[in-house]
PDB file of C-alpha atoms and ligand atoms in Angstrom:
ATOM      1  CA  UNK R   1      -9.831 -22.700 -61.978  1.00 81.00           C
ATOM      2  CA  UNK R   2     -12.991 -25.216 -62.702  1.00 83.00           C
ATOM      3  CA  UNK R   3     -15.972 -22.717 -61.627  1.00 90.00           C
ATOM      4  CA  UNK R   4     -19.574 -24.548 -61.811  1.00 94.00           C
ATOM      5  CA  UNK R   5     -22.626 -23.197 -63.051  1.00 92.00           C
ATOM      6  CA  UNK R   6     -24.252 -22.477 -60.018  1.00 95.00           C
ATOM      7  CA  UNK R   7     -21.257 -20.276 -58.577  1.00 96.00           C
ATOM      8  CA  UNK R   8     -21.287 -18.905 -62.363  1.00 96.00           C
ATOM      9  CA  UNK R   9     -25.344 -18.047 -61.727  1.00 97.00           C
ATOM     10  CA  UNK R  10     -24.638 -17.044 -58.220  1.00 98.00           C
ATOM     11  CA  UNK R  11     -22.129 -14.341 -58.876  1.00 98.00           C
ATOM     12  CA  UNK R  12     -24.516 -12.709 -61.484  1.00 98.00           C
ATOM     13  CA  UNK R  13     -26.845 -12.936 -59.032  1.00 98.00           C
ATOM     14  CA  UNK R  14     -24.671 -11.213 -56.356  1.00 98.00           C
ATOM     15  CA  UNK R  15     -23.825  -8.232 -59.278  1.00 98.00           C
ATOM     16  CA  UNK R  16     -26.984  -7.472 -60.132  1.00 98.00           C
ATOM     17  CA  UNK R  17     -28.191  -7.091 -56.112  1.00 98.00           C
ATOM     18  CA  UNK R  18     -24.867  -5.140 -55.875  1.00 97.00           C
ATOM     19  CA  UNK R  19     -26.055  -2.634 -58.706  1.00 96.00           C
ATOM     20  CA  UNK R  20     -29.457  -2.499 -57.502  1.00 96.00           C
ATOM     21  CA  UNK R  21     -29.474  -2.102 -53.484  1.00 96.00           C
ATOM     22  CA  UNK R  22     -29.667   1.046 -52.286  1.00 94.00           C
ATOM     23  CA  UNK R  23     -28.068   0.836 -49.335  1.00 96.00           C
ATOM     24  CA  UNK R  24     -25.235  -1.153 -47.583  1.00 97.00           C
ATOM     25  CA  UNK R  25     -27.525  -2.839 -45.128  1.00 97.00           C
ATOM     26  CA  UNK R  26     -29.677  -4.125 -47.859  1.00 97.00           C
ATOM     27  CA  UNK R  27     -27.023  -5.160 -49.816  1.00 98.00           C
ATOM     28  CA  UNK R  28     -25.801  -7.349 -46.807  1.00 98.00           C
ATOM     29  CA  UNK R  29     -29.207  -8.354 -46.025  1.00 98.00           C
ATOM     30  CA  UNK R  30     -30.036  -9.286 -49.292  1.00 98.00           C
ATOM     31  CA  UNK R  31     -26.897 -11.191 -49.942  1.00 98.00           C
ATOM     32  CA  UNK R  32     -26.607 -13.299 -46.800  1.00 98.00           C
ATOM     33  CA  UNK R  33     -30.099 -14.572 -47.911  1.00 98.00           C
ATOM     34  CA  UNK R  34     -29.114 -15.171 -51.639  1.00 98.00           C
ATOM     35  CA  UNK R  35     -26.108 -17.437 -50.327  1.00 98.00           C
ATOM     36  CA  UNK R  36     -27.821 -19.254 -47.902  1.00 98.00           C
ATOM     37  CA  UNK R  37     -30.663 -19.975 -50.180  1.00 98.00           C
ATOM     38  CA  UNK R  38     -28.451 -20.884 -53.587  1.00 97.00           C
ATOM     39  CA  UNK R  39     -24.907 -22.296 -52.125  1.00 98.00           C
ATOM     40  CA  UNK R  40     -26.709 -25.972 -50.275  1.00 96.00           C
ATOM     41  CA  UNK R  41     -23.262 -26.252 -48.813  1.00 98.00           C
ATOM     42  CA  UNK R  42     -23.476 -22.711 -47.021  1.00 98.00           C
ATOM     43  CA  UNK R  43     -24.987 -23.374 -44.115  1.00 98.00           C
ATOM     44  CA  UNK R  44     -24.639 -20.567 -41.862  1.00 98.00           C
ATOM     45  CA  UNK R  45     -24.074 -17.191 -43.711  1.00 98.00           C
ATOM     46  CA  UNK R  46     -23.644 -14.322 -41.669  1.00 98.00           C
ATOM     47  CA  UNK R  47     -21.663 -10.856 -41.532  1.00 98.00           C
ATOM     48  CA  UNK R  48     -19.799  -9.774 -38.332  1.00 98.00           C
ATOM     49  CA  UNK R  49     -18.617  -5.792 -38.358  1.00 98.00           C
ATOM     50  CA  UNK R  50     -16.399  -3.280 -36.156  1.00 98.00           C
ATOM     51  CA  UNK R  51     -18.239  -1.891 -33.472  1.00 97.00           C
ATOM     52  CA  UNK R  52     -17.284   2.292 -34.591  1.00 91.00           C
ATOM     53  CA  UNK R  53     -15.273   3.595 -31.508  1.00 91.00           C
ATOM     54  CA  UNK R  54     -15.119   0.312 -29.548  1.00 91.00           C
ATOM     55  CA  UNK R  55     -11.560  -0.060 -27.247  1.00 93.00           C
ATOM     56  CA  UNK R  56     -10.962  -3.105 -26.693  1.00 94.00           C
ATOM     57  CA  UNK R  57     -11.969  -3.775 -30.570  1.00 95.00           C
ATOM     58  CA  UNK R  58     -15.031  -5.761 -31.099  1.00 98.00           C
ATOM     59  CA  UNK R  59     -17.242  -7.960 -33.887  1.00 98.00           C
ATOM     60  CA  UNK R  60     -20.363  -7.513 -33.239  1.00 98.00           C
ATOM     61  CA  UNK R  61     -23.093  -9.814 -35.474  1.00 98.00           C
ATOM     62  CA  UNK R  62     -24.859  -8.295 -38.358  1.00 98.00           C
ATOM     63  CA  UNK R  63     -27.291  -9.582 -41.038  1.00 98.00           C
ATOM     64  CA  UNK R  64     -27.260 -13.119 -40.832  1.00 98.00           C
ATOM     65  CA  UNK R  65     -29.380 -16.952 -41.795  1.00 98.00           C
ATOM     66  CA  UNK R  66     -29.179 -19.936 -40.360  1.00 98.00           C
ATOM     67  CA  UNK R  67     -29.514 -20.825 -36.684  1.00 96.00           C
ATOM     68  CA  UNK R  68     -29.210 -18.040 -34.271  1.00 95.00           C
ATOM     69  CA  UNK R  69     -25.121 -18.153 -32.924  1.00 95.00           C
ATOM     70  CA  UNK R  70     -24.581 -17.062 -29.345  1.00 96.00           C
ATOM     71  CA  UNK R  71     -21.274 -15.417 -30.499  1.00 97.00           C
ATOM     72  CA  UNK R  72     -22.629 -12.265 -30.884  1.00 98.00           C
ATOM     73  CA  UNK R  73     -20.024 -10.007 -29.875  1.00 98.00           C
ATOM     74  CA  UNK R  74     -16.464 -11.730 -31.148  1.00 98.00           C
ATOM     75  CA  UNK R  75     -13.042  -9.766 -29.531  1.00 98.00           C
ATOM     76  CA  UNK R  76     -10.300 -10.203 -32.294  1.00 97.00           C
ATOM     77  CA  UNK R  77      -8.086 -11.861 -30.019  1.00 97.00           C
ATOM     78  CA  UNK R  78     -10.967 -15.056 -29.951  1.00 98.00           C
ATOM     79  CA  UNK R  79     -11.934 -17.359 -32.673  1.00 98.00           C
ATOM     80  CA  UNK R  80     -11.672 -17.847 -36.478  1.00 98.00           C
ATOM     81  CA  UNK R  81     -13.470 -14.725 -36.927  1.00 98.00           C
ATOM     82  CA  UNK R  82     -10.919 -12.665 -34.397  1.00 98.00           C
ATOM     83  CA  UNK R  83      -8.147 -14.391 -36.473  1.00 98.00           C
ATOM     84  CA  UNK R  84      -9.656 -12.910 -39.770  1.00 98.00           C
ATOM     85  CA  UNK R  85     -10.405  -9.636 -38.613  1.00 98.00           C
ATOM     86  CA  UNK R  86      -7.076  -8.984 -37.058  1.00 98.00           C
ATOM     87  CA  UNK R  87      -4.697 -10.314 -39.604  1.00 98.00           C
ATOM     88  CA  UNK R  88      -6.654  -8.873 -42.506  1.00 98.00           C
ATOM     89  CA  UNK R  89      -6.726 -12.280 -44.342  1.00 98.00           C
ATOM     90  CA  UNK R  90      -9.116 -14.805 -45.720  1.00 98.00           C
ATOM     91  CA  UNK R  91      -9.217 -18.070 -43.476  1.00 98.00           C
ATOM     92  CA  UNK R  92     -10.462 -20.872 -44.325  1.00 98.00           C
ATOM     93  CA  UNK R  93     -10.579 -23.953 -42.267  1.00 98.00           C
ATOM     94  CA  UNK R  94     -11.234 -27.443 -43.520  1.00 98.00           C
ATOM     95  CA  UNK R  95     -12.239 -29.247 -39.851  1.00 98.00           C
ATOM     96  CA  UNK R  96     -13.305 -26.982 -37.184  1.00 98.00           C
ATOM     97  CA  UNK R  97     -12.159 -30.119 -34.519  1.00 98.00           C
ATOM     98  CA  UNK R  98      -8.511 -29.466 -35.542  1.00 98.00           C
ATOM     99  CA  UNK R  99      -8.546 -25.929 -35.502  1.00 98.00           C
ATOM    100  CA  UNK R 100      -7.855 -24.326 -31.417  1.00 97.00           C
ATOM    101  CA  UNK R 101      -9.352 -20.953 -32.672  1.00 97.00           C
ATOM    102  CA  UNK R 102     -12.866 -22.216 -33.548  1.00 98.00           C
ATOM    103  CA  UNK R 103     -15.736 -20.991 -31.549  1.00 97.00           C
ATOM    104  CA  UNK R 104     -18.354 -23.432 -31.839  1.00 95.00           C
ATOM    105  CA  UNK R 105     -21.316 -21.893 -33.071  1.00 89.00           C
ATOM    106  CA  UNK R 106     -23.442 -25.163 -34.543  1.00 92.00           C
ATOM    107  CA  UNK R 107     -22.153 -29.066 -33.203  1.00 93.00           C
ATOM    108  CA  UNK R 108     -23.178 -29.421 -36.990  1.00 97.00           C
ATOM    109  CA  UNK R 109     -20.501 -27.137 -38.215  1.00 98.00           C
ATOM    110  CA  UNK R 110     -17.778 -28.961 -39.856  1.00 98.00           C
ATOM    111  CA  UNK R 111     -15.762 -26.005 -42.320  1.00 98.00           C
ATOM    112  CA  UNK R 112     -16.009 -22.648 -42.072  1.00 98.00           C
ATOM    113  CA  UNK R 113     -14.384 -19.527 -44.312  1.00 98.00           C
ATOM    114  CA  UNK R 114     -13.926 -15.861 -43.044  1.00 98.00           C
ATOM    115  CA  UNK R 115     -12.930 -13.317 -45.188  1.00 99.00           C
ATOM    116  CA  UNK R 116     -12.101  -9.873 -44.532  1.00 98.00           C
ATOM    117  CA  UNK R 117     -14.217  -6.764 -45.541  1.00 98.00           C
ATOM    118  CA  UNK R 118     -12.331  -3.546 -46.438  1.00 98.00           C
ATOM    119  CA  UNK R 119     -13.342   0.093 -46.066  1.00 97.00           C
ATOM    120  CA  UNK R 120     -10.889   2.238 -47.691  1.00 96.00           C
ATOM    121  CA  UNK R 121      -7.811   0.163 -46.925  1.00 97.00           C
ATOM    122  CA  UNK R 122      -9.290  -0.893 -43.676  1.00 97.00           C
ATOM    123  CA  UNK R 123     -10.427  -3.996 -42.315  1.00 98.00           C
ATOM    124  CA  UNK R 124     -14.767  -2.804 -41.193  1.00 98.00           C
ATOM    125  CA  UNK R 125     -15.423  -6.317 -40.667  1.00 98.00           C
ATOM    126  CA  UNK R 126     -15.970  -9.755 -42.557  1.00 98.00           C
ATOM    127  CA  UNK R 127     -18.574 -12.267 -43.987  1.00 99.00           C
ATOM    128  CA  UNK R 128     -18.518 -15.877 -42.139  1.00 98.00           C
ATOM    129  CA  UNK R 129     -19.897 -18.857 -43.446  1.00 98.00           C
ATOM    130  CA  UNK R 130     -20.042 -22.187 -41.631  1.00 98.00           C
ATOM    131  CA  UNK R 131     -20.857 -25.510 -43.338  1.00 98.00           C
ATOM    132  CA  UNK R 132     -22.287 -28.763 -42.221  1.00 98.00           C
ATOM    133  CA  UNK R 133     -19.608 -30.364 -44.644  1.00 98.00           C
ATOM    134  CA  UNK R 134     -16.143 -30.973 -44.091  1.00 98.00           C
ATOM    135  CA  UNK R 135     -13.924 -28.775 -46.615  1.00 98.00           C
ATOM    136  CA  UNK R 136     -16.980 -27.512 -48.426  1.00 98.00           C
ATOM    137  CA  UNK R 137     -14.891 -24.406 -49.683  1.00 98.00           C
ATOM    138  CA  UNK R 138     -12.999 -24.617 -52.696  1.00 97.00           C
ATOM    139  CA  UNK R 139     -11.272 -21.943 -54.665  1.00 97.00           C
ATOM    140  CA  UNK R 140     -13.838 -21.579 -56.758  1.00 97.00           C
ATOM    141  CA  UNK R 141     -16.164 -20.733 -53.355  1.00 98.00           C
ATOM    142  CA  UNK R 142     -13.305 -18.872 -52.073  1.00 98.00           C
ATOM    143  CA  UNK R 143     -13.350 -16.447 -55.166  1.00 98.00           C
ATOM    144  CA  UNK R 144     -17.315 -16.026 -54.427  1.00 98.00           C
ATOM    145  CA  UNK R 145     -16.984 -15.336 -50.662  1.00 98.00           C
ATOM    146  CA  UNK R 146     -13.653 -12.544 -51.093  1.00 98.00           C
ATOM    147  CA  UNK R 147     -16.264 -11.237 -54.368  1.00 98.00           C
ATOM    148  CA  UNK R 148     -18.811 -10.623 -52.050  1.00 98.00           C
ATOM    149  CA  UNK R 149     -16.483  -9.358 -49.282  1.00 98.00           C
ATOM    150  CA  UNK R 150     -15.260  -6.647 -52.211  1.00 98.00           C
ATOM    151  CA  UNK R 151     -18.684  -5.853 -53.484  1.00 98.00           C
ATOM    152  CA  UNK R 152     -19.634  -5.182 -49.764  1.00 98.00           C
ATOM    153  CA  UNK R 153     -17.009  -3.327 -48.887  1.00 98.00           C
ATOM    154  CA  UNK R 154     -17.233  -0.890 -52.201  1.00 97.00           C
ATOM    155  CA  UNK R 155     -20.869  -0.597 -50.848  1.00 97.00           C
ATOM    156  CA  UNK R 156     -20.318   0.735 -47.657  1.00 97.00           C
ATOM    157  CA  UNK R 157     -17.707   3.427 -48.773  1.00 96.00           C
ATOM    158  CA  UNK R 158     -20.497   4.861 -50.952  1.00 93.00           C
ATOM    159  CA  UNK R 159     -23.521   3.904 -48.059  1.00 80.00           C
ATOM    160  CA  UNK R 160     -21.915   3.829 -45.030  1.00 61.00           C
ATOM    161  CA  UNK R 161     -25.729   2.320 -43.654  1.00 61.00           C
TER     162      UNK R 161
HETATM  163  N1  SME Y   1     -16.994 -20.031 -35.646  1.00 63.48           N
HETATM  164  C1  SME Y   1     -16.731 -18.619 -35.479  1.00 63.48           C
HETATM  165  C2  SME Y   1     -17.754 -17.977 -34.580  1.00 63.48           C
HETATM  166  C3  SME Y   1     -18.952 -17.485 -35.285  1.00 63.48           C
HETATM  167  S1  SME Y   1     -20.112 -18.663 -35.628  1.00 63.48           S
HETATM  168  O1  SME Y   1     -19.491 -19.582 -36.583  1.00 63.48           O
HETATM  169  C4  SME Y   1     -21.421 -18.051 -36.384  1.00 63.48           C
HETATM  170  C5  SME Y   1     -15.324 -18.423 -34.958  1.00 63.48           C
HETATM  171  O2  SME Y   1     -14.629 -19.396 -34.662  1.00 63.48           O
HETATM  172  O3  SME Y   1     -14.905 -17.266 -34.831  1.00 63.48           O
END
């Protein structure tokens, strides 16, 4: 796989906030921030997690930039997000018009990738990123995205806050 130098820069950049956050929440927080700022194409980056305890299951927004979304409570059985969360498995979708799951969150928004978080073995919730250009993720963006996913994920077994 071709990877650029900014994804190349961007994942070093991602390890070393990984290594030095103290905390889960500051990881995410930090991270969100660091994508939105580096990756131009990343237009919306924002976390969505498990509520703890919640029956009917629900994501509920986390650390986030970009314009404020008014889905901040997602049930898994709505949207891309739902579709990520439940099945365990990266999405990634090229034109939100074609795609019946989307929830709009931008009229911008024209890709969008959700990938799963893990918390030993379980899906805790997933990192969403919406884009203002069509098929703006790649495999090289797709191996950033599930890396973060990972790092944050091996973060909150250690930090659970
Ligand atoms: N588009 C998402 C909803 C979240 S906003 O993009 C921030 C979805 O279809 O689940």
């Amino acid at each position: 796989m071709q990877v650029s130098a900014t994804v190349q820069e961007v994942k070093t950049e991602i390890d070393s906030l990984a290594a030095s956050a103290i905390t889960a929440h500051e990881l995410m927080t930090r991270m969100v921030d660091l994508l939105h700022k580096r990756m131009l194409k990343y237009n919306w980056v924002g976390f969505y997690m498990l509520e703890a305890g919640a029956q009917p299951p629900m994501l509920v927004l986390g650390p986030f930039q970009g314009a404020m979304t008014p889905h901040t409570r997602i049930p898994l059985n709505e949207g891309i997000c739902g579709a990520a969360a439940s099945t365990g498995k990266t999405v990634v979708v090229d034109d939100v018009t074609k795609d019946p799951r989307y929830l709009a969150c931008s009229l911008e928004t024209k890709s969008e990738i959700v990938v799963p978080i893990f918390v030993r073995g379980e899906v805790a919730g997933e990192l969403d990123i919406d884009s203002h250009f069509p098929a703006a993720f790649a495999l090289e963006d797709l191996a950033l995205v599930e890396h973060c996913a990972s790092l944050t994920g091996k973060k909150l077994e250690k930090s659970p806050v």
